[in-house]
Amino acid sequence: MPERIALVLPSAAHAAAAQIRLEQQLRDGYGELVVVTPSGLAAVILRRAGRRLDLLDTVIGPGDRLAMLAERIDQLPLQNHDFGGNKVALLGGLIRLIDRLKAEMIDADEYAEWAQTQADEDGLREREFAEIFRIHDRMLRLLGACDGGDLMREALRMLRDQPDRRRPFEHVLIDDVQELDLAAVTLARTVALGALTAAGDPLAAVRRFRGAGAARLRSLESEGSRIVSLTGSFRCPEPVMRAAWTVGLGSAPANETTPPASPPADALVEFWRAANERAQAQSVAAEIERVLSGDPAATVAVVVPSAAREGQAVSVALEERAVAHRLIGEAAFFQRVEIRDLLAWLRLLADPNDAPAVVRALARAPIELRSVDIARCTQIARRRKIDMVAALAAATESPQVPPEARERIRNFLKLYRAASAQIDTMRADLYVHRLIERLGLRRQQLFAAQTDVVERLRALARFGELASAHVSRMPQGTAREFARSIAAVAENGLREQEEPDLGGAVPVQVLELSGVSGLEVDHVFLVGLRSGLERELRAEPVPDALLRERLPAEDEQTRRAWMRQRLYVAVSRARKRAIFCYPATVGERGTKAAVEEAVETARNTLQAEWRDCAEELFGPDEALQSTYRLLRDELLEGTMRAGGRLGELRFDTDLDVSHAVVRYLELLKVAALLTAAGDGTQGVAEALRDVNARIAGAVTSEQREIFQSSPLDDYLLDAERDLKRRARVVAARDEPSLERFLPMRGDGVLLSASDIDTYRSCPLKYKFARVFRIPQEPTLHQRFGIAVHHVLERYHGAAVETGGQPGSLAELLGLLDEAWRRQGFGDSDEERQLRGKAAAALARYHEHSLIDQARPVWFERQFTFKLGPHVLRGRVDRVDRTPSGEYELIDYKTGRPKSADELADDVQLALYAVAARESWGLEASRGAYYYLLDDVKVAVSGDEQWIRDVATEVAEGIRAQEFEPTPSARVCSLCDYRLACPAAER
């Protein structure tokens, strides 16, 4: 009789790849072969038992459950959980913990019983979480849905209650068993009834809780299952495998010999030391470009600690060289440009006050309003105190807005009104489909120059599937509800882990260490291998007392072993070559960084030398190639834009045609220069004169004037500039100046400390916040900080006016009550929590004020002074005179404390010290931040010449309208303008 076989794998990508390989290689017949994930196996078992046939359709992923909790947050008891200024992040952490508990077969009742044994504040929080756990499951039941843990629990319950339904398969096989959690392996074991064969590598637990892969294999061995332990490799050449063993264990296992596979001629293990983080990304991108030019069929994996940090930097460097690639990470789907365009429209349709969403929709196709016209519209919204959509309607009547811009705004309003009329009546899936068609998002891809057009179309289709899944779960739900739900998911990035391509269809993949399992490629680049990577590993806080199996303790040693396992797995993915890379310096000030200890051990074992990689500037040939790609992309994407303008009833249509023709002529010019440079017969300057003369003689006078006025030639004659200037020169040909919107005072720029900080963190953020001045509602924590500042200002102000001592604690808390009402705070858990923190902080503050020897002399004191042509202004929260006669400048903070090292590049207090001398004639030698909620005071010293140089550099950058983004994980994660920012997309 043909056999019935089930093969269980840890992820959907593993299962899909295994299914294809088995179908290609199996020749003998069999009765049934099921290749599934653990959740898929549970669904198969329940369906065969006559349970619901649509079980997988009712399984809600973590992102959708986050949205479910966010929409019903008022039903959750959260008094003892610290919101930390981000309720979505808090809910995301709760979802992850619930999923982990279910994976370890711990239900809400068990957790609640354990929580009753805990005392003090920890006990209150744990009991509160137990109730949240119960509410989460109750919400799922009310929706007629479940999560993956529920699905496996239901399958196990059915097998226990109906023993005759056990063993639906004669053989159950598990691959990569070291990655399976307790619930998954228990289900497979129960189904197998002794006929279980499991294969795995005890060193290769990438995602297993606490990295406990070896413990998983030992548990199965003790139960009599057949175990195949895979510690050798038939994939990797000997040097690569030796490097993998060394980073994983410190040396090769005693029972392992050299792998039998003969290493290819180009097999290498290299160690790169980059000058800084940008040099690291540039070097990796340049080497990948070289590899693919020599072997177009080669496959490459760039493995990074963080997709948002190192991954984004490498992705940008690959894009500079037009290398097609795929960035994989938990939030990567929502970073796609076409998905962000769609999200912007959904967000503004659900809430017209969402100014960043409106700005993105205006700047992108099909509207494409110029920056200067967007600035005019945000100015109207701010001055009239209306939402952005209402401001756009007003802009159509404004004489300051040119006719072409008014026409584009009318097109926006037409789309907005048509879409908003159906958002509360139409099903989400149909609504999303029609919105995609209205915006022409699919049609735009046909004109796109990117090499990943198919991926972009698939992403749009995937978004439609998300809407369909929402309808399946909530048949009565509206498109507005879906818009709010998907916006919350995108904001937090909490989705099922995106899987890499395991079939070799994507030649270059950039992915995190946590996603490398199952991958096989020719070349592996391990990037960002700085010391201390294990500190970024944090397992969910599951109490050891509730665990049903013995696991390593949650401590630094376990995290370090887990990180080494991930490095081992990443290296062992390589069929030919592995490259280890780390940046020798990090940050703007070039702080020195050490290499990961395991990598240094591997280098010493292999007796290899460091290869130093410096930051590269594009040479003349690369500059021409990159400029050609930029112009080509712009031409292809602008063709549809120019064609659309031909249908508009305007008097300057012929001018649009001339501009479009000149864009093509510029591309033709750069192509001619490339040919001349390749032949070596002429230099760029000489060839440029000849090419310009020939093109100018073949066009109309209008086209000639546009062609000759382009700033492109200035750039082409200067090959020592970077990609940012290339992009700026290309964009500047169509964008008018924003000078009238800059904060100018005479010939200089008006600046504050926060302006300088904002510009230094990201010039584009400064443009959004201070030039466009995109309207933003203050967040809850911003309002909280303002309220506390006002309380202290009034408290000390009363004492200064009377010349007496500060008032009583009752008076101080009375001022808090008054400020709380004035700011309009409500009665949510988060607001009550903040109210309690403020009261406790002010009580401590009052106690210190009675015994502090320093005497406050000024509060909220303003300053203004000139630095060259520029004007700097601001105010200092408090100035104290110390017993020694010195003055100390104090700034209140209501956020989390920073250390003195973290404040080494601090601008604010350094600028205040200069301002005290220049504006007040006061020598203030000391400065400090007072973190009120934690009762911590951190002294900060500043370099006067440094802050003068920084302020001047920032002012000159603003005056020159240099607003290129400088993305970083730290800044981007907290930015209010992420949706509108092109640097946050791919």
PDB file of N, CA, C and O in Angstrom, residues 700-729:
ATOM      1  N   THR A 700      14.754  73.088 -31.382  1.00  0.00           N
ATOM      2  CA  THR A 700      14.104  74.394 -31.529  1.00  0.00           C
ATOM      3  C   THR A 700      14.757  75.395 -30.592  1.00  0.00           C
ATOM      4  O   THR A 700      15.478  75.029 -29.643  1.00  0.00           O
ATOM      5  N   SER A 701      14.484  76.671 -30.794  1.00  0.00           N
ATOM      6  CA  SER A 701      15.072  77.711 -29.953  1.00  0.00           C
ATOM      7  C   SER A 701      14.608  77.577 -28.505  1.00  0.00           C
ATOM      8  O   SER A 701      15.385  77.804 -27.568  1.00  0.00           O
ATOM      9  N   GLU A 702      13.345  77.224 -28.291  1.00  0.00           N
ATOM     10  CA  GLU A 702      12.837  77.059 -26.928  1.00  0.00           C
ATOM     11  C   GLU A 702      13.527  75.900 -26.234  1.00  0.00           C
ATOM     12  O   GLU A 702      13.946  75.999 -25.074  1.00  0.00           O
ATOM     13  N   GLN A 703      13.661  74.774 -26.938  1.00  0.00           N
ATOM     14  CA  GLN A 703      14.331  73.624 -26.369  1.00  0.00           C
ATOM     15  C   GLN A 703      15.797  73.925 -26.104  1.00  0.00           C
ATOM     16  O   GLN A 703      16.368  73.487 -25.095  1.00  0.00           O
ATOM     17  N   ARG A 704      16.426  74.703 -26.986  1.00  0.00           N
ATOM     18  CA  ARG A 704      17.832  75.064 -26.806  1.00  0.00           C
ATOM     19  C   ARG A 704      18.024  75.894 -25.539  1.00  0.00           C
ATOM     20  O   ARG A 704      18.967  75.698 -24.776  1.00  0.00           O
ATOM     21  N   GLU A 705      17.094  76.820 -25.291  1.00  0.00           N
ATOM     22  CA  GLU A 705      17.206  77.661 -24.108  1.00  0.00           C
ATOM     23  C   GLU A 705      17.093  76.833 -22.836  1.00  0.00           C
ATOM     24  O   GLU A 705      17.848  77.017 -21.880  1.00  0.00           O
ATOM     25  N   ILE A 706      16.142  75.899 -22.787  1.00  0.00           N
ATOM     26  CA  ILE A 706      15.988  75.023 -21.618  1.00  0.00           C
ATOM     27  C   ILE A 706      17.226  74.150 -21.456  1.00  0.00           C
ATOM     28  O   ILE A 706      17.753  73.971 -20.348  1.00  0.00           O
ATOM     29  N   PHE A 707      17.722  73.619 -22.564  1.00  0.00           N
ATOM     30  CA  PHE A 707      18.867  72.717 -22.560  1.00  0.00           C
ATOM     31  C   PHE A 707      20.112  73.427 -22.021  1.00  0.00           C
ATOM     32  O   PHE A 707      20.852  72.882 -21.201  1.00  0.00           O
ATOM     33  N   GLN A 708      20.337  74.647 -22.456  1.00  0.00           N
ATOM     34  CA  GLN A 708      21.545  75.367 -22.081  1.00  0.00           C
ATOM     35  C   GLN A 708      21.474  75.941 -20.665  1.00  0.00           C
ATOM     36  O   GLN A 708      22.504  76.245 -20.066  1.00  0.00           O
ATOM     37  N   SER A 709      20.267  76.095 -20.131  1.00  0.00           N
ATOM     38  CA  SER A 709      20.132  76.636 -18.771  1.00  0.00           C
ATOM     39  C   SER A 709      20.181  75.560 -17.696  1.00  0.00           C
ATOM     40  O   SER A 709      20.141  75.865 -16.504  1.00  0.00           O
ATOM     41  N   SER A 710      20.274  74.302 -18.065  1.00  0.00           N
ATOM     42  CA  SER A 710      20.301  73.209 -17.094  1.00  0.00           C
ATOM     43  C   SER A 710      21.589  73.239 -16.277  1.00  0.00           C
ATOM     44  O   SER A 710      22.672  73.499 -16.821  1.00  0.00           O
ATOM     45  N   PRO A 711      21.525  72.973 -14.960  1.00  0.00           N
ATOM     46  CA  PRO A 711      22.740  72.928 -14.125  1.00  0.00           C
ATOM     47  C   PRO A 711      23.514  71.626 -14.254  1.00  0.00           C
ATOM     48  O   PRO A 711      24.500  71.434 -13.550  1.00  0.00           O
ATOM     49  N   LEU A 712      23.073  70.738 -15.143  1.00  0.00           N
ATOM     50  CA  LEU A 712      23.691  69.423 -15.233  1.00  0.00           C
ATOM     51  C   LEU A 712      25.159  69.501 -15.626  1.00  0.00           C
ATOM     52  O   LEU A 712      25.991  68.751 -15.106  1.00  0.00           O
ATOM     53  N   ASP A 713      25.512  70.397 -16.541  1.00  0.00           N
ATOM     54  CA  ASP A 713      26.897  70.471 -17.001  1.00  0.00           C
ATOM     55  C   ASP A 713      27.856  70.786 -15.865  1.00  0.00           C
ATOM     56  O   ASP A 713      28.973  70.254 -15.812  1.00  0.00           O
ATOM     57  N   ASP A 714      27.441  71.672 -14.957  1.00  0.00           N
ATOM     58  CA  ASP A 714      28.311  72.029 -13.831  1.00  0.00           C
ATOM     59  C   ASP A 714      28.679  70.790 -13.026  1.00  0.00           C
ATOM     60  O   ASP A 714      29.813  70.636 -12.570  1.00  0.00           O
ATOM     61  N   TYR A 715      27.716  69.941 -12.860  1.00  0.00           N
ATOM     62  CA  TYR A 715      28.007  68.720 -12.108  1.00  0.00           C
ATOM     63  C   TYR A 715      28.916  67.776 -12.901  1.00  0.00           C
ATOM     64  O   TYR A 715      29.877  67.206 -12.373  1.00  0.00           O
ATOM     65  N   LEU A 716      28.616  67.575 -14.186  1.00  0.00           N
ATOM     66  CA  LEU A 716      29.385  66.635 -14.994  1.00  0.00           C
ATOM     67  C   LEU A 716      30.862  67.006 -15.065  1.00  0.00           C
ATOM     68  O   LEU A 716      31.717  66.134 -15.243  1.00  0.00           O
ATOM     69  N   LEU A 717      31.167  68.286 -14.903  1.00  0.00           N
ATOM     70  CA  LEU A 717      32.567  68.716 -14.934  1.00  0.00           C
ATOM     71  C   LEU A 717      33.258  68.543 -13.593  1.00  0.00           C
ATOM     72  O   LEU A 717      34.459  68.790 -13.473  1.00  0.00           O
ATOM     73  N   ASP A 718      32.513  68.122 -12.585  1.00  0.00           N
ATOM     74  CA  ASP A 718      33.081  67.935 -11.250  1.00  0.00           C
ATOM     75  C   ASP A 718      32.789  66.518 -10.785  1.00  0.00           C
ATOM     76  O   ASP A 718      31.708  66.211 -10.325  1.00  0.00           O
ATOM     77  N   ALA A 719      33.759  65.633 -10.913  1.00  0.00           N
ATOM     78  CA  ALA A 719      33.555  64.210 -10.592  1.00  0.00           C
ATOM     79  C   ALA A 719      33.812  63.905  -9.126  1.00  0.00           C
ATOM     80  O   ALA A 719      33.717  62.774  -8.710  1.00  0.00           O
ATOM     81  N   GLU A 720      34.162  64.916  -8.297  1.00  0.00           N
ATOM     82  CA  GLU A 720      34.501  64.675  -6.915  1.00  0.00           C
ATOM     83  C   GLU A 720      33.332  64.901  -5.968  1.00  0.00           C
ATOM     84  O   GLU A 720      33.522  65.197  -4.806  1.00  0.00           O
ATOM     85  N   ARG A 721      32.108  64.801  -6.493  1.00  0.00           N
ATOM     86  CA  ARG A 721      30.941  64.969  -5.638  1.00  0.00           C
ATOM     87  C   ARG A 721      30.239  63.635  -5.458  1.00  0.00           C
ATOM     88  O   ARG A 721      30.485  62.676  -6.202  1.00  0.00           O
ATOM     89  N   ASP A 722      29.353  63.570  -4.507  1.00  0.00           N
ATOM     90  CA  ASP A 722      28.718  62.298  -4.187  1.00  0.00           C
ATOM     91  C   ASP A 722      27.342  62.192  -4.814  1.00  0.00           C
ATOM     92  O   ASP A 722      26.876  63.087  -5.515  1.00  0.00           O
ATOM     93  N   LEU A 723      26.698  61.070  -4.528  1.00  0.00           N
ATOM     94  CA  LEU A 723      25.407  60.781  -5.154  1.00  0.00           C
ATOM     95  C   LEU A 723      24.345  61.786  -4.743  1.00  0.00           C
ATOM     96  O   LEU A 723      23.460  62.116  -5.523  1.00  0.00           O
ATOM     97  N   LYS A 724      24.427  62.317  -3.521  1.00  0.00           N
ATOM     98  CA  LYS A 724      23.412  63.266  -3.073  1.00  0.00           C
ATOM     99  C   LYS A 724      23.376  64.475  -4.003  1.00  0.00           C
ATOM    100  O   LYS A 724      22.319  64.986  -4.341  1.00  0.00           O
ATOM    101  N   ARG A 725      24.558  64.963  -4.406  1.00  0.00           N
ATOM    102  CA  ARG A 725      24.552  66.132  -5.281  1.00  0.00           C
ATOM    103  C   ARG A 725      24.009  65.751  -6.650  1.00  0.00           C
ATOM    104  O   ARG A 725      23.323  66.539  -7.290  1.00  0.00           O
ATOM    105  N   ARG A 726      24.311  64.540  -7.119  1.00  0.00           N
ATOM    106  CA  ARG A 726      23.759  64.117  -8.415  1.00  0.00           C
ATOM    107  C   ARG A 726      22.238  64.152  -8.368  1.00  0.00           C
ATOM    108  O   ARG A 726      21.582  64.700  -9.252  1.00  0.00           O
ATOM    109  N   ALA A 727      21.681  63.563  -7.317  1.00  0.00           N
ATOM    110  CA  ALA A 727      20.222  63.536  -7.182  1.00  0.00           C
ATOM    111  C   ALA A 727      19.661  64.948  -7.067  1.00  0.00           C
ATOM    112  O   ALA A 727      18.612  65.268  -7.614  1.00  0.00           O
ATOM    113  N   ARG A 728      20.396  65.820  -6.331  1.00  0.00           N
ATOM    114  CA  ARG A 728      19.924  67.179  -6.142  1.00  0.00           C
ATOM    115  C   ARG A 728      19.923  67.961  -7.453  1.00  0.00           C
ATOM    116  O   ARG A 728      19.009  68.728  -7.744  1.00  0.00           O
ATOM    117  N   VAL A 729      20.982  67.769  -8.251  1.00  0.00           N
ATOM    118  CA  VAL A 729      21.073  68.473  -9.538  1.00  0.00           C
ATOM    119  C   VAL A 729      19.959  68.025 -10.471  1.00  0.00           C
ATOM    120  O   VAL A 729      19.309  68.835 -11.137  1.00  0.00           O
TER     121      VAL A 729
END
